[in-house]
């Protein structure tokens, strides 16, 4: 089921894709990539999670390749960042808020779609997480960086998506999933991500770590 009507759902998907693409294009600018590199990172960030999910669950051809709007939206984001990246950098905090909203939306829709294709609760949760965070992992790998998802020195990202996806899987299992509870699950993931940004929340590291070395990613940053 969709959170909203198909038309509204489509536009929400495009909005989420646009914000994810902005983050990919901005990273390309910071890495001094040319416009092709910017477009590649924008497309990978925006569509990578959905592509991974659709290929793994057998929803082929993937939605990202059958809807022209999905392919063109990251290119629009690339053009915007290419010409206005100083201004976009200045509103990066607002971009991160919208990114959190996209995280909440995609972890829910990814879980629902995986269940619709016959996957069990655990696998559906994994696909919800992949939908929300898979594009960011592809972005970082292409940019030759340790994925933010794996770095302790970054605010939690996977945890909010995992919580939202798990909530949806439990609602499906209990027969309580509807538009309202789906929206509440998306809001839960969104709220957790905002709290992480506000209070710099991080996932715990290994208990009683003996190593005194600093995180490599933090040192480079």
Coordinates of N, CA and C in Angstrom, one line a residue:
X1 N 0.8 -1.2 0.0 CA 0.0 0.0 0.0 C 0.9 1.2 0.0
X2 N 0.3 2.3 -0.5 CA 1.1 3.6 -0.6 C 0.7 4.4 0.7
X3 N 1.6 5.3 1.1 CA 1.2 6.2 2.2 C 0.1 7.1 1.8
X4 N 0.1 7.6 0.5 CA -0.9 8.5 0.0 C -1.4 8.0 -1.3
X5 N -2.2 8.8 -2.0 CA -2.6 8.5 -3.4 C -1.4 8.3 -4.3
X6 N -1.5 7.5 -5.3 CA -0.3 7.3 -6.2 C 0.3 8.6 -6.7
X7 N -0.5 9.6 -7.0 CA 0.0 10.9 -7.5 C 0.8 11.6 -6.4
X8 N 0.3 11.7 -5.2 CA 1.0 12.3 -4.1 C 2.3 11.5 -3.8
X9 N 2.1 10.2 -3.8 CA 3.3 9.3 -3.5 C 4.4 9.5 -4.5
X10 N 4.0 9.7 -5.7 CA 5.0 9.9 -6.8 C 5.8 11.2 -6.6
X11 N 5.1 12.3 -6.2 CA 5.7 13.5 -6.0 C 6.6 13.5 -4.7
X12 N 6.2 12.8 -3.7 CA 7.0 12.7 -2.5 C 8.3 11.9 -2.8
X13 N 8.1 10.9 -3.7 CA 9.3 10.1 -4.1 C 10.3 11.0 -4.8
X14 N 9.8 11.8 -5.7 CA 10.7 12.8 -6.5 C 11.3 13.8 -5.5
X15 N 10.6 14.2 -4.5 CA 11.2 15.2 -3.6 C 12.3 14.5 -2.8
X16 N 12.1 13.3 -2.4 CA 13.1 12.6 -1.7 C 14.3 12.3 -2.5
X17 N 14.1 11.9 -3.8 CA 15.2 11.7 -4.7 C 16.0 13.0 -5.0
X18 N 15.3 14.1 -5.1 CA 15.9 15.4 -5.3 C 16.9 15.7 -4.2
X19 N 16.4 15.6 -2.9 CA 17.3 15.9 -1.8 C 18.4 15.0 -1.6
X20 N 18.2 13.7 -1.9 CA 19.3 12.7 -1.8 C 20.4 13.1 -2.9
X21 N 19.9 13.5 -4.1 CA 20.8 13.8 -5.2 C 21.6 15.1 -4.9
X22 N 21.0 16.0 -4.2 CA 21.7 17.2 -3.7 C 22.9 16.8 -2.9
X23 N 22.7 15.9 -1.9 CA 23.8 15.5 -1.1 C 24.9 14.8 -1.9
X24 N 24.6 14.0 -2.9 CA 25.6 13.4 -3.7 C 26.3 14.4 -4.6
X25 N 25.7 15.4 -5.1 CA 26.3 16.4 -6.0 C 27.2 17.3 -5.1
X26 N 26.8 17.6 -3.9 CA 27.6 18.4 -3.0 C 28.9 17.7 -2.6
X27 N 28.8 16.4 -2.4 CA 30.0 15.6 -2.1 C 31.0 15.7 -3.3
X28 N 30.4 15.5 -4.5 CA 31.3 15.6 -5.7 C 32.0 16.9 -5.8
X29 N 31.3 18.0 -5.5 CA 32.0 19.3 -5.5 C 33.1 19.4 -4.5
X30 N 32.9 18.9 -3.3 CA 33.9 18.9 -2.3 C 35.1 18.0 -2.7
X31 N 34.9 17.0 -3.5 CA 35.9 16.1 -4.0 C 36.5 16.6 -5.3
X32 N 36.1 17.8 -5.7 CA 36.6 18.4 -7.0 C 36.3 17.6 -8.2
X33 N 35.2 16.9 -8.3 CA 34.8 16.1 -9.4 C 34.3 17.1 -10.5
X34 N 34.3 16.6 -11.8 CA 33.7 17.4 -12.8 C 32.2 17.2 -12.9
X35 N 31.5 17.8 -13.8 CA 30.1 17.7 -13.9 C 29.6 16.3 -14.1
X36 N 30.3 15.5 -14.8 CA 30.0 14.1 -15.0 C 30.0 13.4 -13.7
X37 N 31.1 13.6 -13.0 CA 31.2 13.0 -11.6 C 30.1 13.4 -10.7
X38 N 29.7 14.7 -10.8 CA 28.6 15.2 -10.0 C 27.3 14.5 -10.3
X39 N 27.1 14.3 -11.6 CA 25.8 13.6 -12.0 C 25.8 12.1 -11.6
X40 N 27.0 11.5 -11.7 CA 27.1 10.1 -11.3 C 26.8 9.9 -9.8
X41 N 27.4 10.8 -9.0 CA 27.2 10.7 -7.5 C 25.7 11.1 -7.2
X42 N 25.2 12.0 -7.9 CA 23.8 12.4 -7.6 C 22.8 11.3 -8.0
X43 N 23.0 10.6 -9.1 CA 22.2 9.5 -9.5 C 22.3 8.3 -8.6
X44 N 23.6 8.0 -8.2 CA 23.8 6.9 -7.3 C 23.2 7.1 -6.0
X45 N 23.3 8.3 -5.4 CA 22.8 8.6 -4.1 C 21.3 8.6 -4.1
X46 N 20.7 9.1 -5.1 CA 19.2 9.3 -5.2 C 18.5 7.9 -5.5
X47 N 19.1 7.2 -6.4 CA 18.4 6.0 -6.9 C 19.0 4.7 -6.5
X48 N 20.2 4.7 -5.9 CA 20.9 3.5 -5.6 C 20.2 2.5 -4.7
X49 N 19.6 3.1 -3.6 CA 18.9 2.3 -2.6 C 17.7 1.6 -3.3
X50 N 16.9 2.3 -4.1 CA 15.8 1.7 -4.7 C 16.2 0.6 -5.7
X51 N 17.3 0.9 -6.5 CA 17.8 -0.1 -7.4 C 18.2 -1.4 -6.7
X52 N 18.9 -1.2 -5.7 CA 19.4 -2.4 -4.9 C 18.2 -3.2 -4.4
X53 N 17.2 -2.6 -3.9 CA 16.0 -3.2 -3.4 C 15.3 -4.0 -4.5
X54 N 15.0 -3.3 -5.6 CA 14.2 -3.8 -6.7 C 14.9 -5.0 -7.3
X55 N 16.2 -4.9 -7.5 CA 16.9 -6.1 -8.1 C 16.9 -7.3 -7.2
X56 N 17.1 -7.0 -5.9 CA 17.1 -8.2 -4.9 C 15.7 -8.8 -4.7
X57 N 14.7 -8.0 -4.8 CA 13.3 -8.6 -4.6 C 12.7 -9.1 -5.9
X58 N 13.4 -8.8 -7.1 CA 12.8 -9.3 -8.4 C 11.9 -8.3 -9.0
X59 N 11.8 -7.1 -8.6 CA 10.9 -6.1 -9.2 C 11.7 -5.4 -10.3
X60 N 11.7 -6.2 -11.4 CA 12.5 -5.7 -12.6 C 11.5 -5.5 -13.8
X61 N 11.9 -4.5 -14.7 CA 13.0 -3.6 -14.5 C 12.7 -2.6 -13.3
X62 N 13.7 -2.2 -12.6 CA 13.5 -1.3 -11.4 C 12.7 0.0 -11.8
X63 N 12.0 0.4 -10.8 CA 11.2 1.6 -10.9 C 12.0 2.8 -11.4
X64 N 13.3 2.9 -10.9 CA 14.2 4.0 -11.2 C 14.5 4.0 -12.7
X65 N 14.3 2.9 -13.4 CA 14.6 2.9 -14.9 C 13.4 3.0 -15.7
X66 N 12.2 2.9 -15.1 CA 11.0 2.9 -15.9 C 10.3 4.2 -15.8
X67 N 10.7 5.1 -14.9 CA 10.0 6.4 -14.7 C 11.1 7.5 -15.1
X68 N 10.8 8.2 -16.2 CA 11.8 9.2 -16.6 C 12.0 10.2 -15.6
X69 N 11.0 10.6 -14.8 CA 11.2 11.6 -13.7 C 12.2 11.2 -12.7
X70 N 12.3 9.9 -12.4 CA 13.3 9.4 -11.4 C 14.7 9.6 -12.0
X71 N 14.9 9.4 -13.2 CA 16.2 9.6 -13.8 C 16.6 11.1 -14.0
X72 N 15.6 11.9 -14.3 CA 15.9 13.3 -14.6 C 16.1 14.2 -13.4
X73 N 15.4 13.8 -12.3 CA 15.4 14.6 -11.1 C 16.8 14.8 -10.6
X74 N 17.6 13.7 -10.5 CA 19.0 13.9 -10.0 C 19.8 14.8 -10.9
X75 N 19.5 14.8 -12.2 CA 20.2 15.7 -13.1 C 19.9 17.2 -12.9
X76 N 18.6 17.4 -12.5 CA 18.2 18.8 -12.1 C 18.9 19.2 -10.9
X77 N 19.1 18.3 -9.9 CA 19.8 18.6 -8.7 C 21.3 18.9 -9.0
X78 N 21.8 18.1 -10.0 CA 23.2 18.3 -10.4 C 23.4 19.7 -11.0
X79 N 22.5 20.1 -11.8 CA 22.6 21.5 -12.5 C 22.5 22.6 -11.4
X80 N 21.6 22.4 -10.4 CA 21.5 23.4 -9.4 C 22.7 23.5 -8.6
X81 N 23.3 22.4 -8.2 CA 24.5 22.4 -7.4 C 25.7 22.9 -8.2
X82 N 25.8 22.6 -9.5 CA 26.9 23.0 -10.3 C 27.0 24.5 -10.4
X83 N 25.8 25.2 -10.5 CA 25.9 26.7 -10.7 C 25.7 27.4 -9.3
X84 N 25.1 26.8 -8.3 CA 24.7 27.5 -7.1 C 25.3 26.8 -5.9
X85 N 26.4 26.0 -6.0 CA 26.8 25.2 -4.8 C 27.2 26.1 -3.6
X86 N 27.7 27.3 -3.7 CA 28.0 28.1 -2.5 C 26.7 28.4 -1.7
X87 N 25.6 28.7 -2.5 CA 24.3 29.0 -1.8 C 23.7 27.7 -1.2
X88 N 23.9 26.6 -2.0 CA 23.3 25.3 -1.5 C 24.1 24.9 -0.2
X89 N 25.4 25.1 -0.2 CA 26.2 24.8 1.0 C 25.7 25.5 2.2
X90 N 25.3 26.8 2.0 CA 24.9 27.6 3.1 C 23.6 27.2 3.7
X91 N 22.7 26.4 3.0 CA 21.5 25.9 3.5 C 21.6 24.4 3.7
X92 N 22.9 23.9 3.9 CA 23.1 22.5 4.1 C 22.3 21.9 5.2
X93 N 22.1 22.7 6.3 CA 21.4 22.2 7.5 C 19.9 21.9 7.1
X94 N 19.3 22.8 6.3 CA 18.0 22.5 5.8 C 17.9 21.3 4.9
X95 N 18.9 21.2 4.1 CA 19.0 20.0 3.2 C 19.0 18.7 4.0
X96 N 19.8 18.7 5.1 CA 19.9 17.6 6.0 C 18.5 17.2 6.6
X97 N 17.7 18.3 6.9 CA 16.4 18.0 7.5 C 15.5 17.3 6.4
X98 N 15.5 17.8 5.2 CA 14.8 17.2 4.2 C 15.3 15.8 3.8
X99 N 16.6 15.6 4.0 CA 17.2 14.3 3.8 C 16.6 13.3 4.8
X100 N 16.5 13.8 6.1 CA 15.9 13.0 7.1 C 14.5 12.6 6.8
X101 N 13.7 13.5 6.2 CA 12.4 13.2 5.8 C 12.3 12.1 4.7
X102 N 13.3 12.3 3.7 CA 13.4 11.2 2.7 C 13.8 9.9 3.3
X103 N 14.6 9.9 4.3 CA 15.0 8.6 5.0 C 13.8 8.0 5.6
X104 N 12.9 8.8 6.3 CA 11.7 8.2 6.9 C 10.8 7.7 5.8
X105 N 10.6 8.4 4.8 CA 9.7 7.9 3.7 C 10.2 6.7 3.1
X106 N 11.4 6.6 2.7 CA 11.9 5.5 1.9 C 12.1 4.2 2.7
X107 N 12.4 4.3 4.0 CA 12.5 3.1 4.8 C 11.1 2.5 5.0
X108 N 10.1 3.3 5.0 CA 8.7 2.7 5.0 C 8.3 2.1 3.7
X109 N 8.4 2.9 2.6 CA 8.0 2.4 1.3 C 8.8 1.2 0.9
X110 N 10.1 1.2 1.2 CA 11.0 0.0 0.9 C 10.5 -1.2 1.6
X111 N 10.2 -1.1 2.9 CA 9.7 -2.3 3.6 C 8.4 -2.8 3.1
X112 N 7.5 -1.9 2.8 CA 6.2 -2.3 2.3 C 6.3 -3.0 1.0
X113 N 7.1 -2.5 0.1 CA 7.3 -3.1 -1.3 C 7.9 -4.4 -1.2
X114 N 8.9 -4.6 -0.3 CA 9.5 -5.9 -0.1 C 8.5 -6.9 0.4
X115 N 7.7 -6.5 1.3 CA 6.6 -7.4 1.8 C 5.7 -7.8 0.7
X116 N 5.3 -6.8 -0.1 CA 4.4 -7.1 -1.2 C 5.0 -8.1 -2.2
X117 N 6.3 -8.2 -2.3 CA 6.9 -9.2 -3.2 C 7.2 -10.5 -2.4
X118 N 6.6 -10.7 -1.3 CA 6.7 -12.0 -0.6 C 7.8 -12.2 0.4
X119 N 8.5 -11.2 0.7 CA 9.6 -11.4 1.7 C 9.0 -11.4 3.1
X120 N 9.7 -12.1 4.0 CA 9.3 -12.1 5.4 C 9.7 -10.8 6.1
X121 N 9.3 -10.7 7.4 CA 9.6 -9.5 8.2 C 11.0 -9.1 8.2
X122 N 11.9 -10.0 8.5 CA 13.3 -9.6 8.7 C 13.9 -9.1 7.3
X123 N 13.6 -9.9 6.3 CA 14.1 -9.5 5.0 C 13.5 -8.2 4.5
X124 N 12.2 -8.0 4.8 CA 11.6 -6.7 4.5 C 12.2 -5.5 5.2
X125 N 12.6 -5.7 6.4 CA 13.2 -4.6 7.2 C 14.6 -4.3 6.5
X126 N 15.3 -5.4 6.1 CA 16.6 -5.2 5.5 C 16.5 -4.4 4.2
X127 N 15.4 -4.7 3.4 CA 15.2 -4.0 2.2 C 14.7 -2.5 2.5
X128 N 14.0 -2.3 3.5 CA 13.7 -1.0 3.9 C 14.9 -0.1 4.2
X129 N 15.8 -0.8 5.0 CA 17.1 -0.1 5.3 C 17.9 0.2 4.1
X130 N 17.9 -0.8 3.2 CA 18.7 -0.7 1.9 C 18.1 0.5 1.1
X131 N 16.8 0.6 1.0 CA 16.2 1.6 0.2 C 16.5 3.0 0.8
X132 N 16.6 3.1 2.1 CA 16.8 4.4 2.7 C 18.3 4.8 2.7
X133 N 19.2 3.8 2.9 CA 20.6 4.2 3.1 C 21.5 3.6 2.0
X134 N 21.0 2.8 1.1 CA 21.9 2.2 0.1 C 22.5 3.2 -0.8
X135 N 21.8 4.2 -1.2 CA 22.3 5.2 -2.1 C 23.5 6.0 -1.5
X136 N 23.4 6.2 -0.2 CA 24.5 6.9 0.5 C 25.7 6.1 0.5
X137 N 25.6 4.8 0.7 CA 26.7 3.9 0.7 C 27.4 3.9 -0.7
X138 N 26.6 3.8 -1.7 CA 27.2 3.8 -3.1 C 27.9 5.1 -3.3
X139 N 27.3 6.2 -2.9 CA 27.9 7.6 -3.1 C 29.3 7.6 -2.4
X140 N 29.4 7.2 -1.2 CA 30.7 7.2 -0.5 C 31.7 6.3 -1.1
X141 N 31.3 5.1 -1.5 CA 32.2 4.2 -2.2 C 32.7 4.8 -3.5
X142 N 31.9 5.3 -4.3 CA 32.3 5.9 -5.5 C 33.2 7.1 -5.3
X143 N 33.0 7.8 -4.2 CA 33.9 9.0 -3.9 C 35.1 8.6 -3.1
X144 N 35.4 7.3 -3.0 CA 36.5 6.7 -2.3 C 36.6 7.2 -0.8
X145 N 35.4 7.1 -0.2 CA 35.4 7.4 1.3 C 34.8 6.2 2.0
X146 N 35.1 6.1 3.3 CA 34.5 5.1 4.1 C 33.0 5.5 4.2
X147 N 32.1 4.6 3.9 CA 30.7 5.0 4.0 C 30.3 5.6 5.3
X148 N 29.5 6.7 5.3 CA 29.1 7.3 6.6 C 28.3 6.3 7.4
X149 N 27.7 5.4 6.8 CA 26.9 4.4 7.5 C 27.8 3.6 8.5
X150 N 29.1 3.5 8.2 CA 30.0 2.6 8.9 C 30.9 3.4 9.9
X151 N 30.8 4.8 9.9 CA 31.7 5.6 10.6 C 31.1 6.0 11.9
X152 N 31.9 5.8 13.0 CA 31.4 6.2 14.3 C 31.4 7.7 14.5
X153 N 32.2 8.4 13.8 CA 32.2 9.9 14.0 C 31.1 10.6 13.3
X154 N 30.1 9.9 12.8 CA 29.0 10.6 12.2 C 27.7 10.2 13.0
X155 N 26.7 11.2 12.9 CA 25.5 10.9 13.6 C 24.8 9.7 13.1
X156 N 24.1 9.0 13.9 CA 23.4 7.7 13.5 C 22.5 8.0 12.3
X157 N 22.5 7.1 11.3 CA 21.7 7.2 10.1 C 21.0 5.9 9.9
X158 N 21.7 4.8 10.0 CA 21.0 3.5 9.8 C 20.0 3.2 10.9
X159 N 20.3 3.6 12.1 CA 19.4 3.3 13.3 C 18.0 3.8 13.1
X160 N 17.8 5.1 12.7 CA 16.5 5.6 12.5 C 15.8 4.9 11.4
X161 N 16.5 4.6 10.3 CA 15.9 3.8 9.2 C 15.5 2.4 9.6
X162 N 16.3 1.8 10.4 CA 16.1 0.5 10.9 C 14.9 0.4 11.9
X163 N 14.8 1.5 12.7 CA 13.6 1.5 13.6 C 12.3 1.7 12.8
X164 N 12.3 2.6 11.9 CA 11.2 2.9 11.0 C 10.7 1.6 10.3
X165 N 11.7 1.0 9.7 CA 11.4 -0.3 8.9 C 10.9 -1.4 9.8
X166 N 11.4 -1.5 11.0 CA 11.0 -2.5 11.9 C 9.6 -2.2 12.4
X167 N 9.3 -1.0 12.6 CA 7.9 -0.6 13.0 C 6.9 -1.0 11.9
X168 N 7.2 -0.8 10.7 CA 6.4 -1.2 9.6 C 6.2 -2.7 9.5
X169 N 7.3 -3.4 9.7 CA 7.2 -4.9 9.6 C 6.3 -5.4 10.7
X170 N 6.4 -4.8 11.9 CA 5.5 -5.2 13.0 C 4.1 -4.9 12.8
X171 N 3.8 -3.8 12.2 CA 2.5 -3.4 11.8 C 1.9 -4.3 10.8
X172 N 2.7 -4.7 9.8 CA 2.2 -5.6 8.8 C 1.9 -7.0 9.5
X173 N 2.8 -7.4 10.4 CA 2.6 -8.7 11.0 C 1.3 -8.8 11.9
X174 N 1.0 -7.6 12.5 CA -0.2 -7.6 13.4 C -1.4 -7.1 12.6
X175 N -1.3 -6.8 11.3 CA -2.5 -6.4 10.6 C -2.9 -5.0 10.8
X176 N -2.0 -4.2 11.4 CA -2.4 -2.8 11.7 C -1.9 -1.7 10.8
X177 N -1.2 -2.2 9.7 CA -0.7 -1.2 8.8 C -1.8 -0.5 8.0
X178 N -1.8 0.8 8.0 CA -2.6 1.6 7.1 C -1.9 2.9 6.8
X179 N -2.6 3.8 6.2 CA -1.9 5.0 5.8 C -1.4 5.8 7.0
X180 N -2.2 5.8 8.1 CA -1.9 6.6 9.3 C -0.7 6.0 10.0
X181 N -0.7 4.7 10.2 CA 0.4 4.0 10.9 C 1.7 4.0 10.1
X182 N 1.5 4.0 8.8 CA 2.7 4.1 7.9 C 3.3 5.4 8.0
X183 N 2.5 6.5 8.0 CA 3.0 7.8 8.2 C 3.6 8.0 9.5
X184 N 3.1 7.4 10.6 CA 3.6 7.5 11.9 C 5.0 6.8 11.9
X185 N 5.2 5.7 11.3 CA 6.4 5.0 11.2 C 7.5 5.9 10.5
X186 N 7.1 6.5 9.4 CA 8.0 7.4 8.7 C 8.4 8.6 9.6
X187 N 7.4 9.1 10.3 CA 7.7 10.2 11.3 C 8.6 9.8 12.4
X188 N 8.5 8.6 12.8 CA 9.4 8.1 13.9 C 10.8 8.1 13.4
X189 N 11.1 7.5 12.2 CA 12.4 7.5 11.7 C 12.9 9.0 11.4
X190 N 12.1 9.8 10.9 CA 12.4 11.2 10.7 C 12.8 11.9 12.0
X191 N 12.0 11.7 13.0 CA 12.2 12.3 14.3 C 13.5 11.8 15.0
X192 N 13.8 10.5 14.9 CA 15.1 10.0 15.4 C 16.3 10.6 14.7
X193 N 16.2 10.7 13.4 CA 17.3 11.3 12.6 C 17.5 12.8 13.0
X194 N 16.4 13.5 13.2 CA 16.6 14.9 13.7 C 17.2 15.0 15.0
X195 N 16.8 14.1 15.9 CA 17.4 14.1 17.3 C 18.9 13.8 17.2
X196 N 19.3 12.9 16.3 CA 20.7 12.5 16.1 C 21.5 13.8 15.6
X197 N 20.9 14.5 14.7 CA 21.5 15.7 14.2 C 21.6 16.8 15.3
X198 N 20.5 16.9 16.1 CA 20.5 18.0 17.1 C 21.5 17.7 18.2
X199 N 21.5 16.4 18.7 CA 22.3 16.1 19.8 C 23.6 15.3 19.5
X200 N 23.9 15.2 18.2 CA 25.1 14.5 17.8 C 25.2 13.1 18.3
X201 N 24.0 12.4 18.2 CA 23.9 11.0 18.7 C 24.7 10.0 17.8
X202 N 25.4 9.1 18.4 CA 26.2 8.2 17.6 C 26.0 6.8 18.2
X203 N 26.2 5.8 17.3 CA 26.1 4.4 17.7 C 27.3 4.0 18.6
X204 N 27.1 3.1 19.6 CA 28.2 2.7 20.4 C 29.2 1.9 19.7
X205 N 30.5 2.0 20.2 CA 31.5 1.2 19.6 C 31.7 -0.1 20.5
X206 N 32.7 -0.9 20.1 CA 33.0 -2.1 20.9 C 33.2 -1.8 22.3
X207 N 32.7 -2.7 23.2 CA 32.9 -2.5 24.7 C 34.3 -2.8 25.1
X208 N 34.9 -1.9 25.9 CA 36.2 -2.0 26.4 C 37.2 -2.0 25.3
X209 N 37.1 -1.1 24.4 CA 38.1 -1.0 23.3 C 39.5 -0.8 23.9
X210 N 40.5 -1.5 23.4 CA 41.9 -1.4 23.8 C 42.6 -0.4 23.0
X211 N 42.2 -0.2 21.7 CA 42.9 0.6 20.8 C 42.8 2.1 21.2
X212 N 43.9 2.8 21.2 CA 43.8 4.2 21.5 C 43.9 5.1 20.3
X213 N 43.9 4.5 19.1 CA 44.0 5.2 17.8 C 42.7 5.9 17.6
X214 N 42.7 7.1 16.9 CA 41.6 7.8 16.6 C 41.0 7.3 15.3
X215 N 39.7 7.6 15.1 CA 39.0 7.1 13.9 C 39.7 7.7 12.7
X216 N 40.0 6.9 11.7 CA 40.7 7.4 10.5 C 39.8 8.5 9.8
X217 N 38.5 8.2 9.7 CA 37.7 9.2 9.0 C 37.7 10.5 9.7
X218 N 37.6 10.4 11.1 CA 37.6 11.7 11.8 C 38.9 12.4 11.7
X219 N 40.0 11.7 11.6 CA 41.3 12.4 11.4 C 41.4 13.1 10.1
X220 N 40.9 12.4 9.1 CA 40.9 13.0 7.7 C 40.0 14.2 7.6
X221 N 38.8 14.1 8.4 CA 37.9 15.3 8.3 C 38.5 16.5 9.0

